[in-house]
PDB file of C-alpha atoms in Angstrom:
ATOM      1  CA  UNK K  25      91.242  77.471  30.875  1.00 87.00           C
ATOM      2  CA  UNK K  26      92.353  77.042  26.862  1.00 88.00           C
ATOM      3  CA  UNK K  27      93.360  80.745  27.137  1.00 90.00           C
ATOM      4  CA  UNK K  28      94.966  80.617  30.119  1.00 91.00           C
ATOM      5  CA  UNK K  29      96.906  77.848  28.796  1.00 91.00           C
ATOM      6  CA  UNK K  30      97.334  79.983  25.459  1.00 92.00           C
ATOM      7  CA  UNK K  31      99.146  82.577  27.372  1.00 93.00           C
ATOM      8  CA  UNK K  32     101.511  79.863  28.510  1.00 91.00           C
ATOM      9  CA  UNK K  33     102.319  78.884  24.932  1.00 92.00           C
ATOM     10  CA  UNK K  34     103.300  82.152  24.550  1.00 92.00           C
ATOM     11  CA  UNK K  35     105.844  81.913  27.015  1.00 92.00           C
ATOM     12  CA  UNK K  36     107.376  79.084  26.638  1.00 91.00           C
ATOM     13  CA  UNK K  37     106.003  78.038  23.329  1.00 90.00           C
ATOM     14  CA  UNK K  38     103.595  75.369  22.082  1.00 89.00           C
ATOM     15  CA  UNK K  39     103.446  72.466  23.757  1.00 89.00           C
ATOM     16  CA  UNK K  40     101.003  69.621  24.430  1.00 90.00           C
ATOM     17  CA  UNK K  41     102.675  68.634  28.085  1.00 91.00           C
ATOM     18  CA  UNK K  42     102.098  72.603  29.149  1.00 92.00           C
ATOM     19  CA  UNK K  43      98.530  71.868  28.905  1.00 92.00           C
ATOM     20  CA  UNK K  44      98.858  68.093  30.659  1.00 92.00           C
ATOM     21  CA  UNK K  45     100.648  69.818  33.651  1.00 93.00           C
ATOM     22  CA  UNK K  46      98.631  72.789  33.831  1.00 93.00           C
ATOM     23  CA  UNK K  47      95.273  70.382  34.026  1.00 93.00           C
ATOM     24  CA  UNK K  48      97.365  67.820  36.561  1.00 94.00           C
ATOM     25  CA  UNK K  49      98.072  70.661  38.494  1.00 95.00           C
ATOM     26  CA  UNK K  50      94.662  71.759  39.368  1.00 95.00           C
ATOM     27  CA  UNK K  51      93.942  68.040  40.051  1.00 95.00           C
ATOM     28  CA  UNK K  52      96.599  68.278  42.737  1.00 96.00           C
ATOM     29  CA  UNK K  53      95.380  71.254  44.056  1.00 96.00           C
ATOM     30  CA  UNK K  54      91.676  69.539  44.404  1.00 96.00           C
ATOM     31  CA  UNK K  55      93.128  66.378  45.767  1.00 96.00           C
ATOM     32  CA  UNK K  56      94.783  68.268  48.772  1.00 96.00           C
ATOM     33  CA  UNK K  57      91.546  70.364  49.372  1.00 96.00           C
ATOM     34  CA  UNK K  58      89.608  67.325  49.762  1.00 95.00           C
ATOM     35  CA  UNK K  59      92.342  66.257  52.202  1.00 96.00           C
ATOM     36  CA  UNK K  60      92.327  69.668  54.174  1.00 96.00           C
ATOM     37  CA  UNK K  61      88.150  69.355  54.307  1.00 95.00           C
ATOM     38  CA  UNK K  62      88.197  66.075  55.535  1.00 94.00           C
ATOM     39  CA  UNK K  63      91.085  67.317  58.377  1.00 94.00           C
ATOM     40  CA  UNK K  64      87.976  69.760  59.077  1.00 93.00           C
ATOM     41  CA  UNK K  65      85.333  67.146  59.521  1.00 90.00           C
ATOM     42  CA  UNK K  66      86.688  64.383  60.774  1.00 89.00           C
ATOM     43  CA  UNK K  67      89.998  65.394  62.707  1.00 91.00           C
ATOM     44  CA  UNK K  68      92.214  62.855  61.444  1.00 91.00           C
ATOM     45  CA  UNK K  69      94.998  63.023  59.417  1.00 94.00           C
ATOM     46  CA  UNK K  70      95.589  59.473  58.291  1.00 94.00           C
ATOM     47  CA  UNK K  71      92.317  58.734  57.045  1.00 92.00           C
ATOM     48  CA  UNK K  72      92.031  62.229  55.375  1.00 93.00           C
ATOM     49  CA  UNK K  73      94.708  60.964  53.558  1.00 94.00           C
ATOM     50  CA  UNK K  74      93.660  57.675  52.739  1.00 93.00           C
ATOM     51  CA  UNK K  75      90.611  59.373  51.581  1.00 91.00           C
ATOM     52  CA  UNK K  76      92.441  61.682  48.996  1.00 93.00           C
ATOM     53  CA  UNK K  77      94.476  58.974  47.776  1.00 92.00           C
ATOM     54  CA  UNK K  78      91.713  56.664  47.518  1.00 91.00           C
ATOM     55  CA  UNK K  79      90.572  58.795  44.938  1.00 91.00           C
ATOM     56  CA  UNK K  80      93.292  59.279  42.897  1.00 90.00           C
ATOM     57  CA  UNK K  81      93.429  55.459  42.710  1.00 89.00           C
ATOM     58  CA  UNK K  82      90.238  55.992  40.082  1.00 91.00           C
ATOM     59  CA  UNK K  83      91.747  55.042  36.231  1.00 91.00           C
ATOM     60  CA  UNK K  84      89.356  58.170  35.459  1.00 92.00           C
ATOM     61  CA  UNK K  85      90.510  60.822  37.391  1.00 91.00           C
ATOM     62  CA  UNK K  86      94.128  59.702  36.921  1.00 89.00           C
ATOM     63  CA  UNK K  87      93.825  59.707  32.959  1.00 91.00           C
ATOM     64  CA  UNK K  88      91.847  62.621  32.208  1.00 92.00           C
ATOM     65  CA  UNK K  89      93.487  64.745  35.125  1.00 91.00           C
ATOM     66  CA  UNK K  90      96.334  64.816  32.900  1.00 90.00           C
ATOM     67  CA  UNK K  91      94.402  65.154  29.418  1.00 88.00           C
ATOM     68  CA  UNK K  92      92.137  68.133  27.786  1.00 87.00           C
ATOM     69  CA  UNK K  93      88.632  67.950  28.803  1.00 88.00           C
ATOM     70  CA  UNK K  94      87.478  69.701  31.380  1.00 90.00           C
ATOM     71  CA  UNK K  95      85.599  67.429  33.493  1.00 92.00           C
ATOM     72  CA  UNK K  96      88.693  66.506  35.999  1.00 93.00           C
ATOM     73  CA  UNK K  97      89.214  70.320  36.127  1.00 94.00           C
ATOM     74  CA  UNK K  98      85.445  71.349  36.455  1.00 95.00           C
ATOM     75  CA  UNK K  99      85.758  68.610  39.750  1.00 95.00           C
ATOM     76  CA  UNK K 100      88.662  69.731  40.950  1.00 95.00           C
ATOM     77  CA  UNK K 101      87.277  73.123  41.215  1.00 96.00           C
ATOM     78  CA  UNK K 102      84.053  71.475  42.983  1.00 96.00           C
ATOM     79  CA  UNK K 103      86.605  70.079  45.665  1.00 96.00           C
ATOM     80  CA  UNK K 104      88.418  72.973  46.340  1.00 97.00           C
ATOM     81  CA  UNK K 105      84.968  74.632  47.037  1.00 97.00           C
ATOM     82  CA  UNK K 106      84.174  72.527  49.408  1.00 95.00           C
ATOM     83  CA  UNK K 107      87.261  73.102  50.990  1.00 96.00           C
ATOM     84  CA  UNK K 108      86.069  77.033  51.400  1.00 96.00           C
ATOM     85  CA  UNK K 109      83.175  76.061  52.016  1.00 95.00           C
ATOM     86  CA  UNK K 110      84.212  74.001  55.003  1.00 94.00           C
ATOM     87  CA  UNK K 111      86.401  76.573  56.008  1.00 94.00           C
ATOM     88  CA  UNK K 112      83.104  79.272  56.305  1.00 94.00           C
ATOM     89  CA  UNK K 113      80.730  76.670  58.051  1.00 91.00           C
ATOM     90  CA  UNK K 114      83.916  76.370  60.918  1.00 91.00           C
ATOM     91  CA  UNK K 115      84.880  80.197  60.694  1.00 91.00           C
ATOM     92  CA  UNK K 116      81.746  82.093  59.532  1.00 90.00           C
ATOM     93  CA  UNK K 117      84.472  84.012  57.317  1.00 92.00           C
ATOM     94  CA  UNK K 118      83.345  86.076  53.936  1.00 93.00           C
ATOM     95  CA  UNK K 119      86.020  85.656  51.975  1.00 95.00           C
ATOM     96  CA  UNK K 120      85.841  81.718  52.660  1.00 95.00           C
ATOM     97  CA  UNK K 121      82.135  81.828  51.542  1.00 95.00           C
ATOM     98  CA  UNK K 122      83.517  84.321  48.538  1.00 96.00           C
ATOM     99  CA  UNK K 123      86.006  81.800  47.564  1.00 97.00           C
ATOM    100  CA  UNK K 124      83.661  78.905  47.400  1.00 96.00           C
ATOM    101  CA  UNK K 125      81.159  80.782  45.771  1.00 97.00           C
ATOM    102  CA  UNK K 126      84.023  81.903  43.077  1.00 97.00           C
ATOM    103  CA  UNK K 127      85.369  78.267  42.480  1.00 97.00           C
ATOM    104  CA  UNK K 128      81.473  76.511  42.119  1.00 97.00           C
ATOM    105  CA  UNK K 129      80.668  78.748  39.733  1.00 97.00           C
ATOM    106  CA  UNK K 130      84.081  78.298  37.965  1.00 96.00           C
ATOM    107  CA  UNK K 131      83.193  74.204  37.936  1.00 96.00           C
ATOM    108  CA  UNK K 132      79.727  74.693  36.638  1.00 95.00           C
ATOM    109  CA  UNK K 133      81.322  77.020  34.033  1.00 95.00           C
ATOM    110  CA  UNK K 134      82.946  74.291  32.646  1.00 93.00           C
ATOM    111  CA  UNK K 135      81.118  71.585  33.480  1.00 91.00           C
ATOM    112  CA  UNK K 136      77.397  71.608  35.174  1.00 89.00           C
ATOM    113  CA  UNK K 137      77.822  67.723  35.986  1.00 88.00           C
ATOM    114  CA  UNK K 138      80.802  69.113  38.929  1.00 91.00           C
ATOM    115  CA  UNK K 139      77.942  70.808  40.984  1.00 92.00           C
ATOM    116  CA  UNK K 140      76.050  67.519  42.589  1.00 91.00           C
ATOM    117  CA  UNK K 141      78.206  68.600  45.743  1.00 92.00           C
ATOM    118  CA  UNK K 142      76.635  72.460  45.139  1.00 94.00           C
ATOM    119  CA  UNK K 143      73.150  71.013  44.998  1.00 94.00           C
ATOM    120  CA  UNK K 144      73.634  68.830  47.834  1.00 93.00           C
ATOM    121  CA  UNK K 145      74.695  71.553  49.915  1.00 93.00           C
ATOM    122  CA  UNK K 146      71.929  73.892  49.047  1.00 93.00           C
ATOM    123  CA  UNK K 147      69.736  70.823  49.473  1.00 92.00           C
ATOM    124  CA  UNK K 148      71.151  70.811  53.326  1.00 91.00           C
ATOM    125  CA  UNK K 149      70.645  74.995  53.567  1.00 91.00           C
ATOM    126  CA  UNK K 150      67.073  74.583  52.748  1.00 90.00           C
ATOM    127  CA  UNK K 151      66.663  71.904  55.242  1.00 89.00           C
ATOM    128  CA  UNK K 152      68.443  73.976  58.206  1.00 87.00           C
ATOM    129  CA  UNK K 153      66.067  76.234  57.223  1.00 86.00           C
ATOM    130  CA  UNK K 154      63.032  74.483  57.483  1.00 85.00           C
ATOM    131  CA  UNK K 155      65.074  73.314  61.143  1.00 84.00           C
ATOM    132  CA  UNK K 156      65.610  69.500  59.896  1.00 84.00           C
ATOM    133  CA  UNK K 157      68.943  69.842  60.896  1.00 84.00           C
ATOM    134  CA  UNK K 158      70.645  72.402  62.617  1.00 82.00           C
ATOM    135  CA  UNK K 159      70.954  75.812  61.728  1.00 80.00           C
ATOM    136  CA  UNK K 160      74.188  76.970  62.488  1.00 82.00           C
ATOM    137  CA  UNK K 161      74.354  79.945  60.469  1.00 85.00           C
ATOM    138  CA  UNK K 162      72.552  83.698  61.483  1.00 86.00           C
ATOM    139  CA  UNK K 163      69.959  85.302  59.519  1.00 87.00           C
ATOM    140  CA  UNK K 164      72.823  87.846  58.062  1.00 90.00           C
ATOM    141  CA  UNK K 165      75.150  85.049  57.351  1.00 89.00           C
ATOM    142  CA  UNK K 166      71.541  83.291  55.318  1.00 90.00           C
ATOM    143  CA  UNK K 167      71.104  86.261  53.719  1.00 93.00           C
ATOM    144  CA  UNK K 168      74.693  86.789  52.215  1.00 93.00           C
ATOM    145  CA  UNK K 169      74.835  82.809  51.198  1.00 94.00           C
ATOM    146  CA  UNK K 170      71.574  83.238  49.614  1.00 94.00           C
ATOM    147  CA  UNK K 171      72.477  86.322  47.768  1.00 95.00           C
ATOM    148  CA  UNK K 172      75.929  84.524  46.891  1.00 95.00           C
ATOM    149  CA  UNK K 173      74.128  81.379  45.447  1.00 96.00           C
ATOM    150  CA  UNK K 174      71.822  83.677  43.130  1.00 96.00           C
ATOM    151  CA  UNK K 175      74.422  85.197  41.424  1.00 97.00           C
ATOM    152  CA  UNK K 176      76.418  82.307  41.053  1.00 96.00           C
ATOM    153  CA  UNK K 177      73.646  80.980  39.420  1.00 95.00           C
ATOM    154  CA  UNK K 178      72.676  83.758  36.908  1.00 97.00           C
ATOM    155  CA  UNK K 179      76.334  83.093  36.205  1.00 97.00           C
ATOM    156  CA  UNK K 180      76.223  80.274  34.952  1.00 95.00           C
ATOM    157  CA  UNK K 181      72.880  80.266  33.448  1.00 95.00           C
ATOM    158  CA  UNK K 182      73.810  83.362  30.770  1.00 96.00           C
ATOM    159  CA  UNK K 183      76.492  81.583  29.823  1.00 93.00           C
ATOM    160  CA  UNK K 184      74.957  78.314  28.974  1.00 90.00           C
ATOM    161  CA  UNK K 185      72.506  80.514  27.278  1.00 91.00           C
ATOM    162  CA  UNK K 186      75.113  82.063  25.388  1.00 91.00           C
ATOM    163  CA  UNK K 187      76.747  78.739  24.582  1.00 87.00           C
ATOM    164  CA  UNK K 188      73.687  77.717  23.234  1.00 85.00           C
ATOM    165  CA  UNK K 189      73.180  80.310  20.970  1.00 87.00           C
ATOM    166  CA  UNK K 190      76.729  79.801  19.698  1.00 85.00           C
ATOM    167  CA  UNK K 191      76.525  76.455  19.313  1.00 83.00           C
ATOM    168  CA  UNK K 192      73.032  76.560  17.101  1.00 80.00           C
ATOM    169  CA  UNK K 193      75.099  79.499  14.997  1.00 83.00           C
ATOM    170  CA  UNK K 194      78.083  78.266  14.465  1.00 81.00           C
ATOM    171  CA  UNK K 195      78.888  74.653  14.950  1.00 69.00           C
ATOM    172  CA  UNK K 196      75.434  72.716  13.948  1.00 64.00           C
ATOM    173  CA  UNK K 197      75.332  71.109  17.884  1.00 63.00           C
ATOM    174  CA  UNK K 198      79.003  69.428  17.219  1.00 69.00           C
ATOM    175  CA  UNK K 199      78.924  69.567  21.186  1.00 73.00           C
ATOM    176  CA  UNK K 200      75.699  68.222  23.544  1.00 73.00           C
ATOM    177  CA  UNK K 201      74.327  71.021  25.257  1.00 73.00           C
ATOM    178  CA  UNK K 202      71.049  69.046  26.217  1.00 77.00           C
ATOM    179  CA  UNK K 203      70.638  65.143  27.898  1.00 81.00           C
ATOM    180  CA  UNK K 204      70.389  62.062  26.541  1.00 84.00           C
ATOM    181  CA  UNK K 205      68.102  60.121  28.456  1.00 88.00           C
ATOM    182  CA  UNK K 206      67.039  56.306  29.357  1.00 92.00           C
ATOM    183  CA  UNK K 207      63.456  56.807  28.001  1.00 92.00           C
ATOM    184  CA  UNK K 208      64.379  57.588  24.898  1.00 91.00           C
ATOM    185  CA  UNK K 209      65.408  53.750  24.398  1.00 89.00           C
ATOM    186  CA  UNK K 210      63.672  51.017  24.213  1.00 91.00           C
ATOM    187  CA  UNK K 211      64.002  47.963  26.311  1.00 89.00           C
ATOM    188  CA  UNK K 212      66.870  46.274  24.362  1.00 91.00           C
ATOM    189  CA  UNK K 213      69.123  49.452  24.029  1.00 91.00           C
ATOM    190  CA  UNK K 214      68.744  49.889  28.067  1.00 92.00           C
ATOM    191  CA  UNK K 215      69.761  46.625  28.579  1.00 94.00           C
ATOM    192  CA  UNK K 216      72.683  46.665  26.000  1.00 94.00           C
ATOM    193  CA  UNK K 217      74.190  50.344  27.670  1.00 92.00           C
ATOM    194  CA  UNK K 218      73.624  48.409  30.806  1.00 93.00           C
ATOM    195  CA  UNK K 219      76.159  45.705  30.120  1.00 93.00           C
ATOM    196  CA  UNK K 220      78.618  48.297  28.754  1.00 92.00           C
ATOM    197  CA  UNK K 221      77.797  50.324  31.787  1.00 90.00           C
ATOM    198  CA  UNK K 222      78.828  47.409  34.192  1.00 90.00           C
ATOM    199  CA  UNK K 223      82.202  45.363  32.448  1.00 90.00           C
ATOM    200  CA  UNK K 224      83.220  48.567  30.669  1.00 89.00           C
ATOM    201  CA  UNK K 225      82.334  52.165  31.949  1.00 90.00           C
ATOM    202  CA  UNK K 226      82.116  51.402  36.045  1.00 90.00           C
ATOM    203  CA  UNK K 227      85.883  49.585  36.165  1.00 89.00           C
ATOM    204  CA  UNK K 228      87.481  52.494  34.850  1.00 88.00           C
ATOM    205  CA  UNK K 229      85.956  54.546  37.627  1.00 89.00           C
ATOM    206  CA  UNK K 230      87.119  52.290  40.348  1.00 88.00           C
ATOM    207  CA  UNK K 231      87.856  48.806  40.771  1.00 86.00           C
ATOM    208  CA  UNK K 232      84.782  46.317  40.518  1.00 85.00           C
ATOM    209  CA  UNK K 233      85.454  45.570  44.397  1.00 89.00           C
ATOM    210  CA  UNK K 234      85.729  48.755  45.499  1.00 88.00           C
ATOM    211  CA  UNK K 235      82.562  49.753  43.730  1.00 88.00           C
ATOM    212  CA  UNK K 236      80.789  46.945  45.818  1.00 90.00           C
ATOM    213  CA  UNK K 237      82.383  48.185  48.653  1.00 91.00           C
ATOM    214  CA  UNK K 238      81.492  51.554  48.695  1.00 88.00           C
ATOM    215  CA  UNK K 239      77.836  50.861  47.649  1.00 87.00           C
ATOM    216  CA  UNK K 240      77.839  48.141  51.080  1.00 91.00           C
ATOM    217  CA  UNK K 241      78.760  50.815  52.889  1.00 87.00           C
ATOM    218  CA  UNK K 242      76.459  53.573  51.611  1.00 83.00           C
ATOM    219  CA  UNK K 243      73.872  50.909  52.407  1.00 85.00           C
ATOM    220  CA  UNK K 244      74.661  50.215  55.635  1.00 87.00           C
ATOM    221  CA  UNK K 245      74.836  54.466  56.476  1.00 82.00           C
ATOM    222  CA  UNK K 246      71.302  54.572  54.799  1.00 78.00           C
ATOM    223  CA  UNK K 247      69.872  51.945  56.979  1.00 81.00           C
ATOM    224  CA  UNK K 248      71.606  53.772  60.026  1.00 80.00           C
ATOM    225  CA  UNK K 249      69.722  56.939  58.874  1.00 74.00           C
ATOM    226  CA  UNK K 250      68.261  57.990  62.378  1.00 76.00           C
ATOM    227  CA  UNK K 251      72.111  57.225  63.856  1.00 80.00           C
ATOM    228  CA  UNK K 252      74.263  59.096  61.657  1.00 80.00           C
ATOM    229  CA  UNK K 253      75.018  62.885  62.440  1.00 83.00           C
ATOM    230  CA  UNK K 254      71.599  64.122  60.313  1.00 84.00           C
ATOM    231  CA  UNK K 255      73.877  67.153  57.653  1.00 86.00           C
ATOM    232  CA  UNK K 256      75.761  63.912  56.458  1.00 84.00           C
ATOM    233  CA  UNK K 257      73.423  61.773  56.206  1.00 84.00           C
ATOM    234  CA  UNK K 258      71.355  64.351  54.146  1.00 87.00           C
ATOM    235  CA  UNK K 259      74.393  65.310  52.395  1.00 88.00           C
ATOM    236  CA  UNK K 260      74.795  61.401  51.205  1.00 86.00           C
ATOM    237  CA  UNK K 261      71.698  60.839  50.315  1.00 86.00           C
ATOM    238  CA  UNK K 262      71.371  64.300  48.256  1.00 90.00           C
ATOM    239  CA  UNK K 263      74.332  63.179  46.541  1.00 90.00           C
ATOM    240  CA  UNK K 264      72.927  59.756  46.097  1.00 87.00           C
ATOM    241  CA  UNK K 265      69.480  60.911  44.422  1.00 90.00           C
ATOM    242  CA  UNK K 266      71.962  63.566  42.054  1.00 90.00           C
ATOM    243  CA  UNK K 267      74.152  60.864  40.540  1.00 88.00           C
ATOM    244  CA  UNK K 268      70.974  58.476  40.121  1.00 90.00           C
ATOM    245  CA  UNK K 269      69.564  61.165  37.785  1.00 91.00           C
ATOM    246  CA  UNK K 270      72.567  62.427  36.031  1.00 90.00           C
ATOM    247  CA  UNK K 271      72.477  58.206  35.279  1.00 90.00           C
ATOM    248  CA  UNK K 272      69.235  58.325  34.285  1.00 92.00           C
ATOM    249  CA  UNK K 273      69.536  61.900  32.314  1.00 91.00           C
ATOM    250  CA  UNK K 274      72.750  61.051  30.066  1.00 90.00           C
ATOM    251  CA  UNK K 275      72.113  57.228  30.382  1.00 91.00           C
ATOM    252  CA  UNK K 276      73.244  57.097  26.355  1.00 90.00           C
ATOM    253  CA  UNK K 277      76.422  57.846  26.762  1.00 89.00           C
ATOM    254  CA  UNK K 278      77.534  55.056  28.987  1.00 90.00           C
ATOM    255  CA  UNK K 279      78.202  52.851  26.670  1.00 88.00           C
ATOM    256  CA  UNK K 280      81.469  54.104  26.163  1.00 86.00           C
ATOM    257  CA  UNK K 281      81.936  57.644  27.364  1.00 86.00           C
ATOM    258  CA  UNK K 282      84.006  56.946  30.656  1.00 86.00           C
ATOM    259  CA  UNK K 283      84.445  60.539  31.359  1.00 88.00           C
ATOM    260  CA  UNK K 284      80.733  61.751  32.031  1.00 87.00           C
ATOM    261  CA  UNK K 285      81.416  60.118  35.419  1.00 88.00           C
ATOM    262  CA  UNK K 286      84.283  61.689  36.569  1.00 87.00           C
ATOM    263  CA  UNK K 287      82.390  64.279  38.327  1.00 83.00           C
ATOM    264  CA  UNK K 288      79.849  61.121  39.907  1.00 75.00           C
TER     265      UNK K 288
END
């Protein structure tokens, strides 16, 4: 992404706002996916949007999305492949299952917190599998996903091995390549990240309401578990057990590190 942008300085010279757009830009791009996958899902237009927009109304999203780290663009890349990804569970198309493939590993290139939503679909796979849910896909069309999601993974692995190599070389760990985690504190720093967590960190995600919202609802969808449509309500609850241990895993660095939760 910083040489792609590089390139663009060439062109039209250097300048700080060629970055900001280029990063806002891909944040559009993942906004409207998630908007096209929910037209997939749920057949409605209006509340697709509402979803999208929803989203954007997060202070996080907004201010990073047009900033330098990589954690709105790592997402973004997450939600456009779901978009494929939706697009090959409706079609049974290669090149959509290519394409999501392609922009997954692209978000765990940059940032491994972006794949909860890769996980969680996996997560499903190996359930439709095992038949908890249904199996729409063949054993060919198994096969290629399977093969798809391996190399994806060596992908990304090499390079984080290779990023850890540089890292110890050259720059004396100047950037985390490990976790931080809650057990490493004792009882008072927990508690003291936890306040910072709650009136600081969580209102710049979304508004204290909404938060209390969308955790009322979540409840209410868990305790309708045997009701709900049974890939979603794995899918949710996948997603719900990934964010609880990315919480627990970098828990030291929400005391005022907003961004780690951009992709949560």
């Amino acid at each position: 992404m910083y040489y792609s942008v590089a390139q663009l300085w060439k062109i039209f010279g250097k300048d700080e706002s060629i970055y900001r757009i280029f990063n806002a830009l891909i944040l559009f791009i993942g906004l409207f996916c998630l908007f096209k996958t929910l037209v997939l899902l749920i057949k409605d237009v209006f509340w697709s949007m509402v979803g999208a927009a929803i989203l954007f109304t997060s202070p996080v999203l907004a201010f990073y999305g047009n900033n330098f780290l990589m954690d709105t663009t790592a997402f973004s890349c997450s939600l456009i492949a779901c978009y494929f990804t939706s697009k090959f569970a409706f079609q049974k198309k290669n090149q959509h299952l290519i394409f999501a493939l392609v922009f997954f590993t692209i978000a765990g290139l940059l940032k491994i917190s972006s794949l909860f939503i890769y996980f969680a679909l996996i997560g499903c796979l190996i359930l439709a599998k095992l038949n908890f849910i249904k199996n729409t896909f063949s054993k060919n069309e198994f096969l290629k996903i399977v093969s798809g999601i391996i190399l994806s993974f060596l992908t990304i692995i090499v390079w984080y091995i290779y990023a850890r190599y540089y890292n110890e070389n050259n720059l004396q760990y100047i950037f985390l390549l490990g976790v931080l985690p809650i057990w490493e504190l004792n009882y008072e720093g927990i508690l003291e990240i936890a306040k910072k967590l709650y009136n600081n960190i969580l209102p710049q995600v979304f508004n204290t309401w909404l938060l209390w919202i969308f955790l009322l609802i979540q409840l209410i969808l868990l305790l309708s578990f045997h009701k709900l449509n049974k890939f979603y309500a794995c899918l949710m609850s996948l997603l719900s057990i990934g964010v609880l241990f990315f919480i627990l895993l970098f828990y030291q660095v929400f005391d005022v590190h907003d961004y780690y939760l951009t992709n949560a």
